[in-house]
Coordinates of C-alpha atoms in Angstrom, one line a residue:
M1 CA -51.9 100.1 112.3
K2 CA -48.3 100.6 112.6
K3 CA -47.4 98.1 110.0
M4 CA -50.0 100.1 107.5
K5 CA -47.5 103.1 108.6
K6 CA -44.5 101.6 107.6
I7 CA -45.8 100.0 104.3
F8 CA -47.3 103.8 103.2
A9 CA -43.6 105.3 104.1
V10 CA -41.9 102.7 101.9
I11 CA -44.6 103.5 99.0
L12 CA -43.9 107.4 99.5
S13 CA -40.0 106.8 99.3
L14 CA -40.8 104.7 96.0
A15 CA -42.7 107.3 94.7
M16 CA -40.2 110.2 95.3
L17 CA -37.5 107.8 93.8
L18 CA -39.7 107.2 90.9
G19 CA -40.4 111.0 90.4
M20 CA -36.6 112.1 90.2
S21 CA -36.0 109.1 88.1
V22 CA -38.9 110.8 85.7
T23 CA -36.8 114.1 85.4
T24 CA -33.9 112.6 84.7
F25 CA -35.3 110.5 81.7
A26 CA -37.1 113.9 80.5
A27 CA -33.6 115.6 80.5
T28 CA -31.9 112.6 77.9
P29 CA -31.0 114.7 74.8
S30 CA -33.5 114.7 72.3
A31 CA -34.1 115.7 68.5
N32 CA -36.1 118.1 69.5
D33 CA -33.9 120.0 72.0
Q34 CA -33.3 123.9 71.1
V35 CA -31.6 126.4 72.8
D36 CA -31.0 130.4 71.6
V37 CA -27.5 131.1 69.5
K38 CA -26.8 135.1 69.9
I39 CA -25.0 137.3 68.1
T40 CA -24.4 141.1 69.8
G41 CA -22.9 143.8 67.8
I42 CA -24.6 144.0 64.5
N43 CA -25.5 146.9 62.8
N44 CA -29.2 147.9 61.9
G45 CA -29.8 146.9 58.2
A46 CA -27.1 144.0 58.4
H47 CA -28.5 140.6 56.7
V48 CA -27.5 137.7 58.2
T49 CA -27.6 134.2 56.8
L50 CA -27.1 131.2 58.9
Y51 CA -26.1 127.8 57.5
R52 CA -25.7 124.5 59.5
I53 CA -22.4 122.7 58.7
A54 CA -23.0 119.9 61.7
E55 CA -26.2 118.4 63.3
G56 CA -26.6 116.2 66.1
V57 CA -27.4 112.7 65.8
Y58 CA -29.4 110.4 68.2
G59 CA -30.5 107.0 69.1
K60 CA -33.9 105.7 68.1
N61 CA -36.6 107.2 69.7
G62 CA -34.3 109.2 72.0
A63 CA -33.5 105.6 73.5
T64 CA -29.9 106.4 73.7
G65 CA -29.8 110.2 73.7
F66 CA -27.0 112.4 71.8
I67 CA -24.8 110.2 69.9
E68 CA -22.5 112.7 67.5
Y69 CA -22.2 115.6 65.1
K70 CA -22.7 114.8 61.7
W71 CA -20.4 117.4 59.6
V72 CA -21.2 118.7 56.1
D73 CA -18.4 117.5 53.5
G74 CA -15.6 119.6 53.7
T75 CA -16.2 121.4 57.2
E76 CA -14.5 119.6 59.7
F77 CA -12.1 121.4 62.0
A78 CA -8.6 119.9 62.8
N79 CA -9.1 120.9 66.1
P80 CA -12.9 121.5 67.1
D81 CA -12.3 122.9 70.0
V82 CA -9.9 125.7 68.8
P83 CA -11.3 126.5 65.6
T84 CA -9.1 128.8 63.7
A85 CA -10.4 132.0 61.1
D86 CA -8.6 130.8 58.8
E87 CA -10.8 127.4 58.7
I88 CA -14.0 129.2 59.2
N89 CA -13.3 131.8 56.5
L90 CA -12.6 128.8 54.2
I91 CA -16.0 126.9 54.7
A92 CA -17.5 130.3 54.2
Q93 CA -15.5 130.8 50.7
G94 CA -16.9 127.3 50.0
I95 CA -20.5 127.9 50.7
N96 CA -20.2 131.0 48.6
A97 CA -18.7 129.1 46.0
G98 CA -21.1 126.2 45.9
T99 CA -18.6 123.3 46.9
I100 CA -19.8 122.9 50.3
E101 CA -23.4 122.1 50.7
A102 CA -24.5 123.8 54.0
P103 CA -28.2 124.1 54.1
V104 CA -29.5 127.5 55.0
V105 CA -31.5 127.4 58.5
N106 CA -32.2 131.3 58.6
Q107 CA -32.0 134.4 56.5
Y108 CA -32.8 137.8 58.9
T109 CA -32.6 141.7 58.2
M110 CA -31.6 143.0 61.4
Q111 CA -33.9 145.8 62.7
P112 CA -33.9 148.8 64.9
S113 CA -35.8 147.0 67.7
D114 CA -33.2 144.0 67.7
G115 CA -30.7 146.5 69.6
G116 CA -27.7 144.7 67.6
E117 CA -29.0 141.2 68.9
Y118 CA -29.3 138.4 66.2
V119 CA -31.0 135.5 68.0
Y120 CA -31.8 132.1 66.3
K121 CA -33.5 129.0 68.3
A122 CA -31.3 126.6 67.2
K123 CA -30.9 122.5 67.3
A124 CA -27.9 120.8 68.4
G125 CA -25.2 121.4 65.7
A126 CA -22.4 123.8 64.2
Y127 CA -23.5 127.0 62.1
I128 CA -21.8 129.6 60.6
A129 CA -23.1 132.9 60.1
I130 CA -22.3 135.2 57.2
I131 CA -23.3 139.1 57.4
S132 CA -23.5 141.4 54.7
G133 CA -24.0 145.1 55.6
S134 CA -26.1 147.3 54.3
D135 CA -25.1 150.2 52.1
D136 CA -24.9 152.5 54.9
D137 CA -23.0 150.3 56.9
D138 CA -19.5 150.5 56.5
S139 CA -18.4 147.6 58.9
V140 CA -16.3 144.4 58.0
Y141 CA -17.8 141.3 58.8
N142 CA -16.0 138.1 58.9
P143 CA -17.8 134.9 59.3
I144 CA -18.8 133.8 62.5
L145 CA -19.2 130.4 63.9
L146 CA -21.9 129.6 66.4
T147 CA -22.6 126.2 68.4
A148 CA -25.6 124.5 70.2
S149 CA -24.0 121.6 71.9
Y150 CA -24.0 119.3 75.0
G151 CA -21.3 120.3 76.8
D152 CA -19.1 118.5 79.6
A153 CA -20.5 120.5 82.0
N154 CA -24.1 119.5 81.2
A155 CA -23.4 116.0 79.8
E156 CA -25.1 114.2 82.8
N157 CA -28.1 116.2 82.4
G158 CA -28.3 116.6 78.8
T159 CA -28.9 120.3 78.8
L160 CA -28.5 121.7 75.3
S161 CA -26.3 125.3 75.7
G162 CA -26.2 127.7 73.4
G163 CA -23.2 130.1 71.9
N164 CA -23.2 133.8 72.8
I165 CA -20.7 135.9 70.4
N166 CA -19.9 139.4 70.6
A167 CA -19.4 140.4 67.0
Y168 CA -16.4 142.7 68.2
S169 CA -14.7 139.5 69.8
R170 CA -11.5 137.9 68.2
Y171 CA -11.2 134.6 66.9
L172 CA -9.7 131.8 69.4
G173 CA -6.0 131.8 68.8
T174 CA -5.5 135.2 67.6
Q175 CA -5.2 138.3 69.2
A176 CA -5.8 140.6 66.3
V177 CA -8.3 139.1 63.7
A178 CA -11.8 140.4 64.7
K179 CA -14.9 139.2 63.7
K180 CA -16.3 142.5 63.1
S181 CA -14.1 145.7 62.3
D182 CA -14.9 149.4 61.7
P183 CA -12.4 151.1 59.1
A184 CA -12.3 154.8 59.9
F185 CA -10.3 157.5 57.8
D186 CA -9.6 161.1 59.0
K187 CA -7.7 163.6 57.2
S188 CA -6.4 167.0 59.1
I189 CA -4.4 170.0 58.0
T190 CA -1.4 171.4 59.9
G191 CA 0.4 175.0 59.0
A192 CA -2.6 176.6 58.3
T193 CA -3.9 179.6 60.5
E194 CA -7.3 178.7 62.3
D195 CA -10.2 181.0 62.4
T196 CA -14.0 180.9 63.4
A197 CA -16.9 181.2 61.1
T198 CA -20.0 182.5 61.7
D199 CA -21.2 179.2 62.5
G200 CA -18.6 178.8 65.3
K201 CA -17.0 176.0 63.3
K202 CA -13.6 176.1 63.4
I203 CA -11.8 176.5 59.9
A204 CA -8.6 176.4 58.1
T205 CA -7.0 179.6 56.4
G206 CA -3.9 180.7 54.7
S207 CA -2.0 183.0 52.3
V208 CA -0.8 182.5 48.7
G209 CA 2.3 180.6 48.3
Q210 CA 1.9 179.2 51.7
V211 CA 2.5 175.4 52.6
L212 CA 0.4 172.9 54.0
T213 CA 0.8 169.6 55.6
Y214 CA -2.3 167.1 55.1
T215 CA -2.6 164.0 57.4
L216 CA -4.2 160.7 56.8
D217 CA -5.1 158.7 60.0
V218 CA -6.7 155.2 59.2
T219 CA -8.2 152.7 61.1
I220 CA -7.6 149.3 59.3
P221 CA -10.0 146.4 58.7
S222 CA -9.3 143.0 60.1
Y223 CA -9.1 140.2 57.9
P224 CA -8.1 136.7 57.8
S225 CA -5.1 135.4 56.0
N226 CA -7.1 133.4 53.7
A227 CA -9.5 136.5 52.7
K228 CA -9.7 136.9 49.0
N229 CA -9.9 140.3 48.7
K230 CA -8.0 142.6 51.3
T231 CA -8.3 145.9 49.2
F232 CA -6.9 149.0 50.8
F233 CA -6.2 151.6 48.7
I234 CA -6.0 155.7 49.2
S235 CA -6.4 158.4 46.7
D236 CA -6.3 162.0 47.2
T237 CA -6.7 165.0 44.4
M238 CA -6.3 168.7 44.9
V239 CA -8.2 171.3 43.5
T240 CA -7.0 174.0 41.4
G241 CA -6.4 176.2 44.1
L242 CA -3.9 173.8 45.8
T243 CA -0.8 172.9 44.1
F244 CA 0.2 169.0 45.5
D245 CA 4.0 168.3 45.9
Y246 CA 4.3 164.6 45.1
S247 CA 7.7 164.7 46.5
T248 CA 6.7 165.1 50.0
L249 CA 4.2 162.1 50.0
E250 CA 5.4 159.9 53.1
V251 CA 4.0 156.9 54.6
L252 CA 4.8 156.7 58.3
I253 CA 4.4 153.6 61.0
E254 CA 5.2 154.5 64.6
G255 CA 8.3 152.5 65.8
Q256 CA 9.3 151.3 62.1
T257 CA 11.1 153.4 59.4
V258 CA 9.4 153.2 56.3
T259 CA 11.8 154.4 53.4
R260 CA 10.6 155.3 49.9
D261 CA 12.2 154.2 46.6
G262 CA 10.8 156.4 44.2
N263 CA 7.4 155.0 43.9
S264 CA 7.6 152.1 46.7
F265 CA 7.4 152.3 50.3
K266 CA 9.4 149.4 52.0
L267 CA 9.3 148.3 55.6
G268 CA 12.5 146.3 55.9
D269 CA 12.5 144.3 52.6
K270 CA 8.8 144.2 52.3
V271 CA 6.9 146.8 49.8
I272 CA 4.2 147.9 51.9
A273 CA 2.4 150.1 49.4
E274 CA 3.0 151.7 45.9
A275 CA 2.0 155.2 45.0
A276 CA 1.4 156.8 41.6
E277 CA 1.2 160.5 41.0
T278 CA -2.2 161.8 39.3
E279 CA -3.3 165.0 37.9
N280 CA -2.6 167.2 41.2
G281 CA -2.9 164.2 43.4
F282 CA -1.9 160.6 44.1
N283 CA -2.9 156.9 44.3
L284 CA -1.4 154.7 47.0
N285 CA -2.0 150.9 46.9
F286 CA -1.2 149.0 49.9
T287 CA -0.2 145.5 50.0
Y288 CA -2.1 144.2 53.3
D289 CA -0.3 141.0 53.7
N290 CA 3.0 142.9 53.9
L291 CA 1.6 145.2 57.0
I292 CA 0.8 142.0 59.2
S293 CA 3.3 142.7 62.1
N294 CA 2.5 139.2 63.6
P295 CA 1.7 136.1 61.5
D296 CA 0.1 134.2 64.4
T297 CA -1.9 136.7 65.9
G298 CA -3.0 138.8 62.6
A299 CA -1.5 142.1 64.1
I300 CA -1.1 144.6 62.0
Y301 CA 0.9 147.8 61.5
V302 CA -1.5 150.7 60.8
P303 CA -0.1 153.3 58.7
T304 CA -0.4 157.0 58.5
V305 CA 0.2 159.0 55.2
T306 CA 1.8 162.8 55.0
Y307 CA 1.7 164.9 52.1
K308 CA 2.2 168.8 51.3
A309 CA 0.5 171.2 49.1
I310 CA 0.9 175.2 48.5
I311 CA -2.0 177.2 48.3
N312 CA -1.5 179.0 44.6
S313 CA -2.7 182.0 42.9
S314 CA -5.8 180.4 41.4
A315 CA -7.4 179.8 45.3
V316 CA -10.9 180.7 45.4
V317 CA -11.7 183.7 47.8
G318 CA -15.2 183.5 50.3
V319 CA -17.4 181.0 51.6
D320 CA -16.9 178.2 49.2
G321 CA -12.9 177.6 50.1
N322 CA -10.5 175.2 48.5
P323 CA -11.6 171.8 49.5
N324 CA -10.2 168.5 48.6
D325 CA -11.2 165.2 49.1
A326 CA -9.4 162.2 50.1
T327 CA -11.1 158.5 49.8
L328 CA -10.3 155.4 51.3
Y329 CA -10.8 152.1 49.1
Y330 CA -11.4 148.9 51.5
A331 CA -12.5 145.3 51.1
K332 CA -15.9 145.1 52.9
K333 CA -16.7 142.1 51.4
P334 CA -13.5 140.0 52.1
N335 CA -14.5 136.8 50.2
E336 CA -15.8 138.6 47.2
G337 CA -13.7 139.7 44.5
E338 CA -9.7 139.8 45.1
S339 CA -7.3 142.3 46.2
W340 CA -6.7 145.6 43.9
D341 CA -2.9 145.2 42.8
T342 CA -2.1 148.6 41.0
P343 CA -2.0 152.3 42.1
N344 CA -2.2 153.6 38.4
E345 CA -6.0 153.5 38.5
K346 CA -8.7 153.6 41.1
P347 CA -10.3 150.4 42.2
N348 CA -13.2 150.0 39.8
G349 CA -14.7 147.2 37.9
D350 CA -15.7 143.6 38.4
K351 CA -12.1 143.4 40.0
A352 CA -13.1 145.6 42.9
Q353 CA -16.6 143.5 43.5
G354 CA -17.3 143.9 47.1
V355 CA -15.3 147.2 47.6
N356 CA -16.4 150.2 49.8
T357 CA -15.5 153.7 50.0
L358 CA -15.0 156.3 53.1
E359 CA -14.2 160.0 52.2
D360 CA -13.1 163.0 54.5
K361 CA -12.6 166.3 53.1
E362 CA -10.8 169.4 54.4
I363 CA -11.2 173.0 53.3
V364 CA -8.4 175.9 53.2
Y365 CA -10.0 179.4 52.9
T366 CA -8.2 182.5 51.5
Y367 CA -9.6 185.9 52.5
Q368 CA -9.4 189.3 51.2
L369 CA -8.3 192.8 52.4
A370 CA -9.6 196.2 50.9
F371 CA -9.2 199.5 51.1
L372 CA -9.4 203.0 49.6
K373 CA -6.9 205.6 48.5
T374 CA -7.9 209.2 48.5
G375 CA -6.6 212.7 48.5
E376 CA -5.7 214.6 52.2
G377 CA -7.6 217.5 53.6
D378 CA -9.9 219.0 50.8
D379 CA -8.7 216.8 48.2
K380 CA -10.7 213.7 48.7
D381 CA -10.7 212.6 45.2
K382 CA -10.2 208.8 45.2
L383 CA -6.8 208.1 43.5
A384 CA -5.9 205.4 40.9
G385 CA -2.4 204.1 40.4
A386 CA -1.3 203.9 43.8
R387 CA 0.9 200.6 44.5
F388 CA 0.6 199.1 48.2
G389 CA 2.7 196.4 49.7
I390 CA 0.5 193.9 52.1
Y391 CA 3.2 192.7 55.2
T392 CA 2.7 190.3 58.0
S393 CA 4.8 192.4 60.2
E394 CA 4.5 196.2 61.7
A395 CA 8.1 196.7 60.2
C396 CA 7.1 196.3 56.7
E397 CA 10.6 194.5 55.9
E398 CA 10.9 193.0 52.4
K399 CA 10.7 189.3 53.8
D400 CA 7.4 190.4 55.4
L401 CA 5.9 191.2 51.9
I402 CA 3.1 188.9 50.7
D403 CA 1.5 190.7 47.8
T404 CA 1.4 194.0 46.4
V405 CA -1.9 195.8 44.8
T406 CA -2.5 198.8 42.9
T407 CA -5.6 201.2 43.1
N408 CA -8.1 201.4 40.4
E409 CA -9.8 204.6 39.0
S410 CA -12.2 204.3 42.2
G411 CA -9.1 204.4 44.3
L412 CA -9.9 200.8 45.4
A413 CA -7.5 198.2 46.0
I414 CA -8.1 194.7 46.8
S415 CA -5.6 191.7 48.1
T416 CA -7.0 188.0 47.9
R417 CA -3.8 186.6 48.7
V418 CA -4.3 186.2 52.9
G419 CA -5.3 184.0 55.6
A420 CA -7.0 184.8 59.1
G421 CA -4.9 187.4 60.7
T422 CA -3.3 190.9 61.0
Y423 CA -1.6 192.4 58.5
Y424 CA 0.3 196.1 57.5
V425 CA -0.4 198.0 54.6
K426 CA 2.1 200.5 53.4
E427 CA 2.7 202.6 49.9
I428 CA 5.3 201.9 47.8
W429 CA 4.7 203.9 45.1
A430 CA 2.5 207.2 44.8
P431 CA 0.2 208.5 42.1
D432 CA 1.4 211.1 39.9
G433 CA 1.5 214.5 41.6
Y434 CA 1.5 212.8 44.8
S435 CA 3.8 212.3 47.6
L436 CA 4.7 209.0 48.9
N437 CA 2.5 208.2 52.0
D438 CA 5.2 206.6 54.5
K439 CA 2.6 205.5 57.3
V440 CA 1.7 202.0 58.2
Y441 CA -1.9 200.9 58.4
E442 CA -3.0 198.0 60.2
V443 CA -5.7 196.1 58.7
E444 CA -7.7 192.8 60.0
A445 CA -8.7 189.6 57.9
S446 CA -11.7 187.4 59.3
W447 CA -14.1 185.3 58.4
V448 CA -16.4 188.2 57.5
T449 CA -13.7 189.3 55.1
A450 CA -14.2 186.1 53.1
T451 CA -18.2 186.7 52.3
T452 CA -17.6 189.0 49.4
T453 CA -17.1 187.3 46.0
T454 CA -13.9 189.0 44.5
N455 CA -12.8 186.6 42.2
S456 CA -14.1 188.0 39.2
A457 CA -12.6 191.2 40.5
T458 CA -9.2 190.5 40.3
E459 CA -6.2 189.1 38.0
I460 CA -4.7 186.1 38.8
R461 CA -1.1 186.8 39.7
E462 CA 1.9 185.7 37.3
Y463 CA 5.5 185.5 38.7
V464 CA 8.6 186.1 37.5
T465 CA 12.4 185.1 38.2
D466 CA 13.8 188.0 36.1
P467 CA 13.5 191.4 38.4
E468 CA 14.0 193.2 35.0
E469 CA 10.7 191.4 33.8
S470 CA 8.4 192.4 37.1
E471 CA 6.9 195.9 37.7
D472 CA 8.7 196.9 40.5
G473 CA 11.6 194.7 41.0
V474 CA 10.3 193.9 44.7
Q475 CA 10.6 190.3 45.7
V476 CA 7.9 188.8 47.2
G477 CA 8.4 185.0 47.6
W478 CA 10.2 182.2 45.9
I479 CA 9.7 180.0 42.6
K480 CA 10.2 176.2 42.4
D481 CA 9.5 173.9 39.9
G482 CA 7.3 177.0 38.8
V483 CA 5.3 177.1 41.8
F484 CA 5.4 180.2 43.8
Y485 CA 6.2 180.0 47.6
N486 CA 5.5 183.1 49.7
Y487 CA 8.4 184.2 51.9
E488 CA 7.5 182.2 55.1
N489 CA 7.9 179.0 53.2
K490 CA 11.0 179.0 51.3
P491 CA 11.2 175.4 49.6
E492 CA 13.8 173.3 50.3
G493 CA 16.6 172.9 47.2
T494 CA 19.9 171.1 46.2
D495 CA 22.2 174.0 47.9
N496 CA 19.2 176.4 46.8
V497 CA 20.0 175.9 43.2
D498 CA 16.5 175.0 42.4
V499 CA 14.7 177.8 44.4
F500 CA 14.6 181.0 42.4
P501 CA 13.7 184.6 44.0
A502 CA 9.7 185.4 43.0
Y503 CA 9.0 188.9 41.6
T504 CA 5.2 190.3 40.7
K505 CA 5.2 190.5 36.9
T506 CA 2.2 192.9 37.4
A507 CA 0.7 194.1 40.5
T508 CA -3.0 193.3 40.6
T509 CA -5.2 196.1 39.9
T510 CA -9.1 195.4 41.0
S511 CA -11.6 195.6 38.3
S512 CA -13.4 199.1 37.9
S513 CA -16.5 197.1 38.4
V514 CA -16.3 196.2 42.0
T515 CA -17.8 199.3 43.5
D516 CA -20.0 197.9 46.7
V517 CA -16.6 196.8 48.8
K518 CA -16.5 199.5 51.5
V519 CA -13.8 200.0 54.0
N520 CA -16.2 199.4 57.0
G521 CA -18.7 197.1 55.1
S522 CA -19.7 193.8 55.9
G523 CA -17.6 191.2 53.9
T524 CA -14.1 193.2 53.3
V525 CA -12.0 194.8 56.2
T526 CA -13.7 195.8 59.5
A527 CA -11.4 198.5 60.1
I528 CA -8.1 200.3 59.0
K529 CA -6.2 201.6 61.7
E530 CA -3.4 204.1 61.8
L531 CA -0.5 202.8 63.8
G532 CA 0.5 205.2 66.5
G533 CA -3.1 206.8 66.5
T534 CA -6.1 205.6 68.6
S535 CA -9.1 205.8 66.1
N536 CA -9.9 203.9 62.6
V537 CA -9.8 205.7 59.5
D538 CA -11.6 205.5 56.4
S539 CA -8.8 205.5 54.0
V540 CA -5.5 205.9 52.7
P541 CA -4.8 209.3 52.1
N542 CA -1.9 211.3 49.9
T543 CA -0.9 214.7 50.0
K544 CA -0.4 216.8 46.5
L545 CA 3.3 217.6 45.8
A546 CA 2.2 221.2 45.3
S547 CA 1.0 221.7 48.7
L548 CA 4.0 219.8 50.4
P549 CA 4.7 221.9 53.8
S550 CA 8.7 222.3 54.8
T551 CA 10.1 219.2 56.0
G552 CA 13.7 220.5 56.9
G553 CA 14.3 222.9 59.9
I554 CA 15.0 226.6 60.3
G555 CA 18.6 225.9 58.8
T556 CA 17.5 224.6 55.8
T557 CA 15.0 226.9 55.2
I558 CA 17.6 229.7 55.4
F559 CA 19.9 227.7 53.4
T560 CA 17.3 227.3 50.7
I561 CA 16.6 231.2 50.5
G562 CA 20.3 232.1 50.7
G563 CA 20.7 229.6 47.8
C564 CA 17.8 231.3 45.9
A565 CA 19.3 234.9 46.4
I566 CA 22.6 233.9 45.5
M567 CA 21.3 232.5 42.2
I568 CA 19.3 235.7 41.4
I569 CA 22.1 237.9 42.0
A570 CA 24.6 235.6 39.4
A571 CA 22.0 235.8 37.2
G572 CA 21.8 239.7 37.5
L573 CA 25.5 240.2 37.3
F574 CA 25.6 237.8 34.2
F575 CA 23.1 240.2 32.3
A576 CA 24.9 243.6 33.7
S577 CA 28.1 242.2 32.2
R578 CA 26.5 241.1 28.8
R579 CA 25.0 244.8 28.5
K580 CA 28.4 246.5 28.9
S581 CA 29.9 243.9 26.7
D582 CA 27.3 245.1 23.9
A583 CA 27.9 249.1 24.6
K584 CA 31.4 248.4 23.7

């Protein structure tokens, strides 16, 4: 009995060993082995085409397991452990050109349910994913290498391991070149006055002759150094209500000095961009390779573009405002087409194949001020022909003048030269038969004042440099190169030789057809306030000359009466003397 127990124990031990051996044999690499390879961070709608560039070679019937990888001609890496971005991209170019015959093993269009994850059950080998974003996808995708391999850690048990790649990760050996990048484009304005629209949105406003500074901030796409297409191009065109100043165009790079030489922008001895002046705008074509700050890592300088524009007398008043669009052109498909190389025209045609655009718009608004001119007291007739200055300061000094307007036959005056803020109205020329009103009135311009369309009701302002040619000889700003600047925005000139005082040729008179603008009505001025008073007024009054009260003291009055008496006595003596002479 004891011998039988010993024999049973031996048999059980052998069975256990054999079981373990069976498990080891089952894990021997096989041509049927598969494992998931994954790419995360892909946008919905992107199309993934997966090519196999190497496949596993096994012994017959799996007797010797995995032997090696067999590579498609032209796809080997110098160091398979550290494949570079340029090597991967070169293989993708060969696949696209048909010179590398790598079979397609999978094609897939990303769905919302995928959560940005592309998964493929792959056999042992190496694969390249070429990703093309949808029309709504602005991202740039570089080729991505995936592997399913029997790594060193799993060589003994023959386990196949798959790759898990984040699309936003960097290529091996680089710190900057990304497999996926998201270009961005943002346009902003400084120098404008901020206001709030009825929907709560912050908006930019300004007055005619005001200088605005525009800034374009970009996020540059990431391309391998051997990408065929690295187009990076900016275009901006102003609307008629804005005048672009080409001389102010600048390219800035933090920590680096960019010099402008005519139409060229240089970083050291390298031209990073070429510019061209267009009709009221510009084109700017960048040389991507000259923006690379570190060839080893692919790190790139990020430029910022700034320029200035002046709000001119054609500026639109009201809710439409004065918009202008800037457009960024960039290579969305780095291995299609070729890099754009001229600023003289925008990317187009066959050469611009694979180019995508991003746009950003900024709107600047100009507002209006309206008020009525009437007589005083019983004389409430609406007065035409009164001229007013619109000032930015209560002192109403000449340097604060931004506009002059003349009332029409309805007594109405409208200025469309203003942005948001407080302004001051003062009469500078009285209607015939009336005295000058020397009071200063405060008016407020805000978003509600922009809702009434008055373009058809105002004349386009003309400015001259000769005061003799103006209507009133009052300087309202400056002129340089035919462009009007208001007082607060005096342009730079060579010792001011190129800058001249500006005068209004004809003070604006509003059309008599505009009768629906009311002092307290929505769409114009919310109130006119007499400075020093406590209440709002309905109009700016004048007093007739015939009813002027005495403006001097009692001494002045006595002097005037005495002067009149002397004149009467002198006249009487003159006639009496003449009668005596006639009697003789």
